[in-house]
Coordinates of C-alpha atoms and ligand atoms in Angstrom, one line a residue:
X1 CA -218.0 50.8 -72.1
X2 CA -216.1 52.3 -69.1
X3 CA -218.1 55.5 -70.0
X4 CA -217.0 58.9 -67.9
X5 CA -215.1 58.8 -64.3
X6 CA -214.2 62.0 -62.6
X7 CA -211.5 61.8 -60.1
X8 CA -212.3 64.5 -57.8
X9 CA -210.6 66.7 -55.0
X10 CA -207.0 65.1 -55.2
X11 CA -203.1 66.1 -55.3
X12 CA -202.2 65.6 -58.5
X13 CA -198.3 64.6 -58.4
X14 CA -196.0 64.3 -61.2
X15 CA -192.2 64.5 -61.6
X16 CA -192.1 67.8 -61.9
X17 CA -195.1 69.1 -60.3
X18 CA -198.6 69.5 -58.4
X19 CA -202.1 70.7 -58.4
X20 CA -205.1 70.2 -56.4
X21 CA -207.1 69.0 -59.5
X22 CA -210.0 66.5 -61.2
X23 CA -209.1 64.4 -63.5
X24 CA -211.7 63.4 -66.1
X25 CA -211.5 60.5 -67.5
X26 CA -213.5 59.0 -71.0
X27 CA -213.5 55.4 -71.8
X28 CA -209.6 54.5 -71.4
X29 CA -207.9 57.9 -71.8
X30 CA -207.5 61.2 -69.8
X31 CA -209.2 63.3 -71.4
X32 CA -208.9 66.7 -69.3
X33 CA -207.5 67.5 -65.9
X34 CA -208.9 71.6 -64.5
X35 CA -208.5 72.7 -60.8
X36 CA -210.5 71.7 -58.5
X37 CA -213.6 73.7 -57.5
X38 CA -213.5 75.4 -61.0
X39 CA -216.7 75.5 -63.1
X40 CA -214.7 73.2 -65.7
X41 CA -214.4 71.1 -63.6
X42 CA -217.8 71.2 -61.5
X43 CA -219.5 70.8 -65.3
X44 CA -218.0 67.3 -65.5
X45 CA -220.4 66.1 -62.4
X46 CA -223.3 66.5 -64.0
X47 CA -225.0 63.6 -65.8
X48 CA -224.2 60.2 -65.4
X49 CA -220.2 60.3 -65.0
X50 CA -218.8 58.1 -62.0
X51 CA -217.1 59.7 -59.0
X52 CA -214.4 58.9 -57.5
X53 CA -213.6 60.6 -54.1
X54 CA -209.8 61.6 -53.6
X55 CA -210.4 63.8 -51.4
X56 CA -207.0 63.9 -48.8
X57 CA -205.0 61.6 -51.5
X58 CA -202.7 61.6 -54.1
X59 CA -203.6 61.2 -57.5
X60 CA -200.4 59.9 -59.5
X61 CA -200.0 58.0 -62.6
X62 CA -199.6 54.2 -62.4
X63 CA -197.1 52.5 -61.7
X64 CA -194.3 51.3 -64.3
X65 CA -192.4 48.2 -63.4
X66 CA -189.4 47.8 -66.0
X67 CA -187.9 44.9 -65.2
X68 CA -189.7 41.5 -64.0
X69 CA -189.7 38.4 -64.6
X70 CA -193.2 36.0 -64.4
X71 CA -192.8 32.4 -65.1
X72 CA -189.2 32.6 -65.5
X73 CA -186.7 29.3 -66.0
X74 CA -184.2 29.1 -63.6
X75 CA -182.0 26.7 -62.0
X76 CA -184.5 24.2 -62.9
X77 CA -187.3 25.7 -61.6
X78 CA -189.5 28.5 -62.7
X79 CA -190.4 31.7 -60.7
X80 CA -193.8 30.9 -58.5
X81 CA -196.2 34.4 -60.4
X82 CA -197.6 33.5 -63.8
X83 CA -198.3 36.8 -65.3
X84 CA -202.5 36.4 -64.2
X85 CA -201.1 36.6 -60.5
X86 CA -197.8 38.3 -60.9
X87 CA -199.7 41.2 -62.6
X88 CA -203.0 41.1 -60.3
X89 CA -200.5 41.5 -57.4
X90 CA -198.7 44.2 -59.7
X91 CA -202.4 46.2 -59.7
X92 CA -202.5 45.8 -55.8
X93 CA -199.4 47.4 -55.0
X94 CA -200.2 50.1 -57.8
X95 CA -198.7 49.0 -60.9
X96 CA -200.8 49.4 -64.1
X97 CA -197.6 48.8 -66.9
X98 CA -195.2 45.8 -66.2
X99 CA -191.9 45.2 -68.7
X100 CA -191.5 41.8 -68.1
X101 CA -188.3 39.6 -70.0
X102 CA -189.1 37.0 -72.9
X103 CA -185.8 34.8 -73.1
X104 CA -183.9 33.5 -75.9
X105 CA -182.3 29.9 -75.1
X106 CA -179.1 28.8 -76.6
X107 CA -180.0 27.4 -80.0
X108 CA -183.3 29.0 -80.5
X109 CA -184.3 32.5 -82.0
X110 CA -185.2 35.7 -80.6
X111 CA -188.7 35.1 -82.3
X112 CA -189.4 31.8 -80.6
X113 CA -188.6 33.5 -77.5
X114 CA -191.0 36.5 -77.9
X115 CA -193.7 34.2 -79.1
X116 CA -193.1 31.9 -76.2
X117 CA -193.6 35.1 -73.8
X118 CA -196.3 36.2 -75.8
X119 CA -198.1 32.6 -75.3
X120 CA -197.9 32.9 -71.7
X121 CA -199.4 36.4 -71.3
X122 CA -201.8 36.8 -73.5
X123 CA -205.6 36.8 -72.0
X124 CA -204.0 36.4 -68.8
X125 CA -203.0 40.0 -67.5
X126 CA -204.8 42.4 -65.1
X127 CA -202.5 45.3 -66.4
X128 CA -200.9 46.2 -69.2
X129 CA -197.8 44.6 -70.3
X130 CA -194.7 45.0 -72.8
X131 CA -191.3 43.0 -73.5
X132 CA -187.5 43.5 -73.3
X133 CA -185.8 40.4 -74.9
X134 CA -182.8 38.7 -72.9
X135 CA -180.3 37.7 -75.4
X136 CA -178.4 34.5 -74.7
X137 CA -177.2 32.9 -78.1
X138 CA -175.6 36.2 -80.9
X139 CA -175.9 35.0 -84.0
X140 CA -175.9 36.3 -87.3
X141 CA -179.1 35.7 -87.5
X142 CA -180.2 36.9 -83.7
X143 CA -178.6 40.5 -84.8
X144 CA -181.2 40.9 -87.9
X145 CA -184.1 39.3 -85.8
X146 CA -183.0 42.6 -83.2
X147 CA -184.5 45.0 -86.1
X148 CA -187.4 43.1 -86.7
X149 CA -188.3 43.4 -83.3
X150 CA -187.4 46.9 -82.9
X151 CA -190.2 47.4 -85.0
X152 CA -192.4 45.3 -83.0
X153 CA -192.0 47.4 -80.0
X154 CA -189.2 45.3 -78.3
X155 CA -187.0 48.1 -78.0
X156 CA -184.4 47.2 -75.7
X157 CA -182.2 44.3 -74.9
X158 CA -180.9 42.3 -72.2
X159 CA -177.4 40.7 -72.1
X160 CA -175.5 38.3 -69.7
X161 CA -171.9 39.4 -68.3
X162 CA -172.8 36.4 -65.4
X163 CA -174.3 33.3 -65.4
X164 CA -171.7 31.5 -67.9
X165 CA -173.6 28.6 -69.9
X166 CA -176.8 30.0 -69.7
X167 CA -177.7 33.1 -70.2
X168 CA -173.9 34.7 -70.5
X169 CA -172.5 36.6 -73.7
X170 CA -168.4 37.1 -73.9
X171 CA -167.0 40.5 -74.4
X172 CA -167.1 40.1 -78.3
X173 CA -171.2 39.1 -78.5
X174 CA -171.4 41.8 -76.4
X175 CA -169.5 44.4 -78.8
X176 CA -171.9 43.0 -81.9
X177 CA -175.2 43.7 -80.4
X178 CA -174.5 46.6 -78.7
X179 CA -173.2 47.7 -82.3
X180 CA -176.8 46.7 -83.8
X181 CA -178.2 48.4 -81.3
X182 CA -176.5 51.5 -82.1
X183 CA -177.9 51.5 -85.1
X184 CA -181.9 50.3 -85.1
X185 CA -182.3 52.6 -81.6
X186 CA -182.7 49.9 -79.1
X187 CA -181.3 50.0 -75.7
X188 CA -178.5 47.8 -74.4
X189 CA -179.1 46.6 -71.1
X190 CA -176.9 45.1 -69.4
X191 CA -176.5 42.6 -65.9
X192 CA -173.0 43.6 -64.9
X193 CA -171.1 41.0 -63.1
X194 CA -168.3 39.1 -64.2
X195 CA -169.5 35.9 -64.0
X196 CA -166.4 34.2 -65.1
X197 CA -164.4 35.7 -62.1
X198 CA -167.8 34.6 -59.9
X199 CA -167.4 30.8 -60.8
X200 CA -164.1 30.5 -59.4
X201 CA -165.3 31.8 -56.5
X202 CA -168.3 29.8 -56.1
X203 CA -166.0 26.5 -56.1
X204 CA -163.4 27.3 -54.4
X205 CA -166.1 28.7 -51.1
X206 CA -168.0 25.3 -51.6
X207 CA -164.3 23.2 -52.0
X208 CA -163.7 24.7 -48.1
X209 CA -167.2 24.0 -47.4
X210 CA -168.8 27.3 -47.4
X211 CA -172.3 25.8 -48.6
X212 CA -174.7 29.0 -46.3
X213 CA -176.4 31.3 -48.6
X214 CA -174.5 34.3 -47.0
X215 CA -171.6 32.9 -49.1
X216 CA -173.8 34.2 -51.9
X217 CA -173.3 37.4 -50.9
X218 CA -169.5 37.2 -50.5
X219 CA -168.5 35.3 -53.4
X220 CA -170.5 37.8 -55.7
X221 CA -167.5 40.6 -54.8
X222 CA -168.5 44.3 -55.4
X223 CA -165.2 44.6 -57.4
X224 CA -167.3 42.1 -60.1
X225 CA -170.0 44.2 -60.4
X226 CA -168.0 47.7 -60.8
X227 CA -165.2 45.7 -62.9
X228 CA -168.5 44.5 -65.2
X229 CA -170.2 48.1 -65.1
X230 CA -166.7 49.4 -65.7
X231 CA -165.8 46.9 -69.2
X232 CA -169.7 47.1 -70.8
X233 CA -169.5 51.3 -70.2
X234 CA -166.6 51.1 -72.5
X235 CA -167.6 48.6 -75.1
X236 CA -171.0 50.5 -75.2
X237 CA -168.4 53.3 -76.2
X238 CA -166.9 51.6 -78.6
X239 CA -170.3 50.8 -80.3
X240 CA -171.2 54.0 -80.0
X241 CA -174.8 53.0 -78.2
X242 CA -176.4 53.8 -75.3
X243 CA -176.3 51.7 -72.3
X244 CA -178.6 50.7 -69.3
X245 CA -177.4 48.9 -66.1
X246 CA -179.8 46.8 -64.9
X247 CA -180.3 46.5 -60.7
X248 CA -177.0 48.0 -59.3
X249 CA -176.3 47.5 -55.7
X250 CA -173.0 48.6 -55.1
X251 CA -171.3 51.8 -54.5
X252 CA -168.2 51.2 -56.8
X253 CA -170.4 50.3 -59.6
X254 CA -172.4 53.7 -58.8
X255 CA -169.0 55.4 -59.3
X256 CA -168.6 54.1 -62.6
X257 CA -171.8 55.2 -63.9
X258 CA -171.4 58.7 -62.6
X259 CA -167.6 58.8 -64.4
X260 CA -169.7 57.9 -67.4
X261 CA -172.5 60.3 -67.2
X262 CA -170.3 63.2 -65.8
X263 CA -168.6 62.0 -69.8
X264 CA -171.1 62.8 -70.9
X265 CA -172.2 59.2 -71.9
X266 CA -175.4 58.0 -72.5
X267 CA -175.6 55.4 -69.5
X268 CA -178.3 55.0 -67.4
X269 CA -178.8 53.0 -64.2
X270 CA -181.7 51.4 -62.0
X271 CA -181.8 49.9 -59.0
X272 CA -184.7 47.9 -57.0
X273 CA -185.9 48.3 -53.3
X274 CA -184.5 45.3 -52.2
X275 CA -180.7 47.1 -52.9
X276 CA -182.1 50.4 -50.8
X277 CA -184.1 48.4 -47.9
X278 CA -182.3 45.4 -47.5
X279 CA -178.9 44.1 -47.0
X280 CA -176.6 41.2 -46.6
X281 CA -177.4 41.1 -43.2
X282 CA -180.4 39.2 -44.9
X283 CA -178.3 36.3 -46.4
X284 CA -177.1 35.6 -43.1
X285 CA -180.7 34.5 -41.2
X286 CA -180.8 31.2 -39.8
X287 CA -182.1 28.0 -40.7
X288 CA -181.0 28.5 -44.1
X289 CA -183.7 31.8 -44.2
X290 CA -180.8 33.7 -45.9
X291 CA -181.7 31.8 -49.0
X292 CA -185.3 33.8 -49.1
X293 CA -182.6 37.0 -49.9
X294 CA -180.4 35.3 -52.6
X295 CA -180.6 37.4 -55.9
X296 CA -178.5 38.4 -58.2
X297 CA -176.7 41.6 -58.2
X298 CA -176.3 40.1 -54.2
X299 CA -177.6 42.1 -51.4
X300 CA -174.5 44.4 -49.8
X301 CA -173.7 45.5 -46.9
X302 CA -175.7 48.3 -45.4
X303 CA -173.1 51.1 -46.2
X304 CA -174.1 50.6 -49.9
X305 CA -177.4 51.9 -49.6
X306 CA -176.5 55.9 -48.5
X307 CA -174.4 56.0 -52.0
X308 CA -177.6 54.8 -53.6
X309 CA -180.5 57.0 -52.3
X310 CA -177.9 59.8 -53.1
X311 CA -177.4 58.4 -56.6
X312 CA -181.6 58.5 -56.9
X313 CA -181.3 62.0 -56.0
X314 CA -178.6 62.7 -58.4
X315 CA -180.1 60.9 -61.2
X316 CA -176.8 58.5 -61.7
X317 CA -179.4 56.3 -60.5
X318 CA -182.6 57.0 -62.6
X319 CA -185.1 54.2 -62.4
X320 CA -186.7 51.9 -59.3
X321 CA -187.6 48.9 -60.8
X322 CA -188.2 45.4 -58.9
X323 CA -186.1 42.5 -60.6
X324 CA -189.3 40.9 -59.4
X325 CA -188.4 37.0 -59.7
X326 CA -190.2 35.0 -56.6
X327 CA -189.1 31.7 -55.8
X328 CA -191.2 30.2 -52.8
X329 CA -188.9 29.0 -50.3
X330 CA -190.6 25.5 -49.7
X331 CA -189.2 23.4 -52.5
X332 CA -187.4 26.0 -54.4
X333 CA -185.1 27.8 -52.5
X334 CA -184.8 24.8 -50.7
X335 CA -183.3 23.3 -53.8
X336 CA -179.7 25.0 -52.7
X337 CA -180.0 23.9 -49.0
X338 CA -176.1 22.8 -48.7
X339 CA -175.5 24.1 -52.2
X340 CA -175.9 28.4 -52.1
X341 CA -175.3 28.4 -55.6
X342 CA -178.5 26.1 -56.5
X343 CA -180.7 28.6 -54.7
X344 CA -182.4 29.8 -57.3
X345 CA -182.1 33.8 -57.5
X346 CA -184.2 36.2 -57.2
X347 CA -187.0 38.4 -55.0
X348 CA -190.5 39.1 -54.8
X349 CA -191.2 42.7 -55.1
X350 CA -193.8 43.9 -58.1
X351 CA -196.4 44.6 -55.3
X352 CA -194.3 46.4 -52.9
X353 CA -192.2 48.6 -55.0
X354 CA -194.7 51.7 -55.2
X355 CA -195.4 51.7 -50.9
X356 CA -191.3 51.1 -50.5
X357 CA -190.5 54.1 -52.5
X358 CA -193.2 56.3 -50.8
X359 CA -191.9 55.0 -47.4
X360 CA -188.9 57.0 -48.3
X361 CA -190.7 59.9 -49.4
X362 CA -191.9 59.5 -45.4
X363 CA -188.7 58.8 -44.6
X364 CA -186.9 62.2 -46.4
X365 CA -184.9 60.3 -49.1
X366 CA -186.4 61.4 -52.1
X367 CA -189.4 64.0 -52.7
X368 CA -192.8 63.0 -53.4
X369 CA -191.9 64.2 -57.5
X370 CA -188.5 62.1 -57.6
X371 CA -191.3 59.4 -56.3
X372 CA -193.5 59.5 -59.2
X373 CA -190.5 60.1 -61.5
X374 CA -188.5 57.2 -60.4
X375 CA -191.4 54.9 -60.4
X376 CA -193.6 55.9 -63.2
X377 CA -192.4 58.6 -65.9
X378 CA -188.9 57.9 -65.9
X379 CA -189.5 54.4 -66.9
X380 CA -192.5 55.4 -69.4
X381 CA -189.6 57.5 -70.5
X382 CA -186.6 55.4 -70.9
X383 CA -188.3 52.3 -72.6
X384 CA -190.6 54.1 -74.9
X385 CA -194.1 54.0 -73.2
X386 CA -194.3 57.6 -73.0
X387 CA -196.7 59.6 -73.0
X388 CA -199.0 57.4 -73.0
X389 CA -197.9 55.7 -69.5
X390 CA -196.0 57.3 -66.7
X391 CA -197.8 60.4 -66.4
X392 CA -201.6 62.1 -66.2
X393 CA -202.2 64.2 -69.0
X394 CA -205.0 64.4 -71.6
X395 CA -204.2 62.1 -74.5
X396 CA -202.9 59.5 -72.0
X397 CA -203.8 55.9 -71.1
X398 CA -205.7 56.5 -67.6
X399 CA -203.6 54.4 -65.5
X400 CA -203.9 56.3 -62.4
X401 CA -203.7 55.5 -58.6
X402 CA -205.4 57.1 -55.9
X403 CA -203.2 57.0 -52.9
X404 CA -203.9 56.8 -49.6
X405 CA -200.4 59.0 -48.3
X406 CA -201.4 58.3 -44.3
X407 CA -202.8 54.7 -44.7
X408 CA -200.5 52.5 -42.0
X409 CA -199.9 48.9 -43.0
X410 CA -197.2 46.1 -41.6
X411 CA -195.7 44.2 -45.3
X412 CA -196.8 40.1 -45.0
X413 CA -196.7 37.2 -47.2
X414 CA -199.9 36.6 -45.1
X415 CA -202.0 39.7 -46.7
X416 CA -199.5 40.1 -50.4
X417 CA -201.3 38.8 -53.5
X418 CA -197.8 37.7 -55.0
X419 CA -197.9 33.9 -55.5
X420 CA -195.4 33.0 -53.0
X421 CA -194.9 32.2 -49.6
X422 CA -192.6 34.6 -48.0
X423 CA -192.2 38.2 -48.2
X424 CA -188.7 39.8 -48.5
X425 CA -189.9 42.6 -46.5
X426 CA -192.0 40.8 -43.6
X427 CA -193.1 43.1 -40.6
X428 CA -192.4 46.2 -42.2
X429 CA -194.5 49.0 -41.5
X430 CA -195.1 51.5 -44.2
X431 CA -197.1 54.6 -44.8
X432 CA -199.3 55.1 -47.7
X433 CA -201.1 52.7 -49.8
X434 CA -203.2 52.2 -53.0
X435 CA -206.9 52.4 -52.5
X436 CA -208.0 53.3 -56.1
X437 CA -206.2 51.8 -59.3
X438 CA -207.6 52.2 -63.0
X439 CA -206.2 50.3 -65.8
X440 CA -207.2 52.2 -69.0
X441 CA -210.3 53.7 -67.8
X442 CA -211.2 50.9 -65.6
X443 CA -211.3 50.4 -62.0
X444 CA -209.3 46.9 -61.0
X445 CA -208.7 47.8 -57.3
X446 CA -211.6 49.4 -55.3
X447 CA -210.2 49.4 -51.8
X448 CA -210.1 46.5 -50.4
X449 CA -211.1 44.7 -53.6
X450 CA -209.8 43.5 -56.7
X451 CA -212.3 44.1 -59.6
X452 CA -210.5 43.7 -62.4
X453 CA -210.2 40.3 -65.1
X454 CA -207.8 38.3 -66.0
X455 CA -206.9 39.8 -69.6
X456 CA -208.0 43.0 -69.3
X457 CA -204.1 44.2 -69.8
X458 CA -202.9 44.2 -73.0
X459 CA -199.7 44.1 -74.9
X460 CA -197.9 47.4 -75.5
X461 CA -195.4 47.9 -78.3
X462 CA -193.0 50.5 -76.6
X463 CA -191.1 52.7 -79.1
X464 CA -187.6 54.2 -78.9
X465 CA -186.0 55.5 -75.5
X466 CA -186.9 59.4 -75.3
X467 CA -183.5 60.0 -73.9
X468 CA -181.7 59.7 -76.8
X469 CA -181.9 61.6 -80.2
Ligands
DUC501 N1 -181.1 38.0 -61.0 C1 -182.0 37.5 -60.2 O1 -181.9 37.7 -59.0 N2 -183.0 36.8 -60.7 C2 -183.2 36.6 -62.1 C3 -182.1 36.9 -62.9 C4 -181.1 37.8 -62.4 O2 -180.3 38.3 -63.1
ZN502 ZN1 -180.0 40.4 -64.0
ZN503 ZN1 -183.7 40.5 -63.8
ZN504 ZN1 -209.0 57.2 -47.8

């Protein structure tokens, strides 16, 4: 029983606005929020309920990371979190609600996919969790098993344009389940690259001995990922269905989303910090460091990242998620040394994501609401968690940070809780961190200490997108 918590004396931010106000919570909902000071709320201090000082903080909803990717296969290998540490690191940085990707192999179902995901997070998780499915093999069969799991709350769909003979689905796959999609509700998301195109590339730099990982970033050409962005806009117009573009990085593709949207279209588009903080300058550290930055969309070069914080203030860009997909670099980034192609791709980030995007509410990008928005209700919104993540209100799950906005720390793989041996954003100083985090009622981060359990966080069914009609 996790009984009565008050949460007393904060600022209460969501996307659209805030109040100096307690927060009361009962067992593992909000149950009331009233100003601060009033007698409501002074009446909830009396008797037995826990307090929690938030005095000089913000008190936002928890974190929602839509888009990572915990003992993941790839390139023979398998990205370093399992969901017990990927998701405890998630609670650290402020994340209480991960969507992390069950995979479909060639040959197998969607449902052996989803059950194989389900395997590996169940009893494990700190926080609450939900699925996406990535679709690699349309079949007949895979588009019925895509209504089934509509109704299982695996709403929304991945698909390939890159990574041909793996996860990759030609145009005309493409056209089918964007077409079922249309009509059971689920969203269409979509890595946009042209992964065809990309191949060529990748042999002919490693034919003239181009083997660095900053050819990683080169061969993976802008024009791939707006060309991509550009051909699954219009085949998500020819289905009629909605579409979301996973991690953009690049201006030109930002283009074509806001052509879409100014349409009128329903097309949506995230990116991750790694886009807005980072940049191909990365790729090219030495001693084969540059591998520790290979992911996929490829970091850019630094121009790209004033066309995206304006995009995340114009809502072409409308969701910060992490791609989170760590690799350590001893023994498996390593695996491309004289190879950038075999470097397996992909970047730690669940535990950063929420201090990043405040560091740029320091740093004048976006407002302290387009914060919580981009990070928490937006996502809640978009992939059907909402309302009961992404945003304090009676009735919902109380999933709730209290944040620390002046707390100074320097990002280190030496003090993350991610499980893996470098961080993409070492010796950066930030401003603002979590000191309180509740999962459903429950405290799992008390300062400096995680108090939380291994299966505490449960599986969410996620309903339909609440963008769309
Ligand atoms: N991109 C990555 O960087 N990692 C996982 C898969 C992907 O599309
Ligand atoms: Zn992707
Ligand atoms: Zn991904
Ligand atoms: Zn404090």
């Amino acid at each position: 029983d996790t009984g009565r918590t008050v949460i007393r004396g904060g600022l209460v931010i969501s996307a659209t606005e805030e109040m100096h106000a307690d927060v009361l919570v009962e067992g593992e909902r909000i149950t009331a929020l009233a100003a601060t000071g009033s007698t409501l709320a002074e009446s909830w201090t009396s008797g037995d309920a826990r307090v929690i000082d938030a005095a000089g903080h913000y008190v936002i909803p928890g974190g929602i990371d839509a888009h990572t990717h915990m003992e993941f296969p790839f390139g023979g290998t398998q990205s370093s979190d399992t969901f017990e540490t990927g998701t405890r690191a998630a609670a650290w940085g402020g994340t209480t609600t991960i969507v992390d990707f069950a995979v479909q192999t060639v040959g197998s179902s969607l449902r052996e996919g989803l059950d194989t995901w389900h395997a590996k997070a169940e009893g494990t998780c700190a926080i609450d969790y939900a699925f996406h499915t990535i679709v690699s093999d349309v079949t007949e069969d895979t588009l019925k098993e895509m209504d089934v799991l509509v109704d299982e709350g695996v709403t929304s769909f991945k698909m390939f344009m890159a990574y041909p003979g793996v996860f990759y689905s030609d145009d005309g796959k493409i056209l089918r389940a964007m077409q079922r999609a249309a009509d059971n509700g689920a969203l269409t998301m979509m890595h946009a690259e042209n992964g065809i195109a990309i191949d060529v590339l990748v042999e002919q730099a490693l034919a003239a001995g181009k083997t660095d990982p900053r050819y990683h970033g080169e061969v993976r050409r802008e024009l791939l990922e707006s060309e991509a962005t550009h051909r699954a806009i219009q085949l998500a117009r020819v289905a009629g269905a909605p579409l979301y573009v996973v991690h953009v990085s690049a201006s030109e593709a930002v283009a074509e989303l806001a052509q879409a949207r100014d349409m009128g279209l329903n097309v949506f588009g995230e990116t991750c910090p790694q886009y807005l903080f980072l940049s191909v300058d990365n790729l090219a550290e030495p001693d084969f460091g540059g591998a520790k930055y290979v992911c996929s969309t490829p970091l850019r070069p630094v121009e790209h990242q004033a066309t995206l914080w304006r995009a995340l203030r114009t809502n072409d860009l409308s969701v910060v998620s992490t791609d989170h997909c760590p690799f350590c670099f001893s023994g498996q980034k390593e695996l491309g040394r004289g190879n950038f192609a075999k470097i397996p791709n992909g970047l730690p980030g669940v535990e950063n994501r929420m201090d990043l995007l405040h560091q740029a509410v320091v740093d004048g990008h976006i407002s302290r609401r387009r914060w919580i928005e981009l990070a928490c209700t937006t996502p809640a919104r978009m992939f059907g968690l909402y309302p009961r993540k992404g945003s304090i209100s009676p009735g919902a799950d109380a999933d709730i940070v209290v944040y620390d906005p002046n707390a100074r720390h320097t990002i280190s793989a030496s003090t993350h809780h991610m499980n893996v041996d470098y961080s993409a954003y070492e010796g950066k100083r930030v401003t603002g961190m979590p000191r309180t985090v509740l999962s459903r009622g429950r405290v799992v981060i008390d300062d400096d200490a995680y108090v939380g359990s291994a299966g505490h966080g449960r599986y969410v069914p996620r309903s339909t997108c609440d963008y769309l009609t």
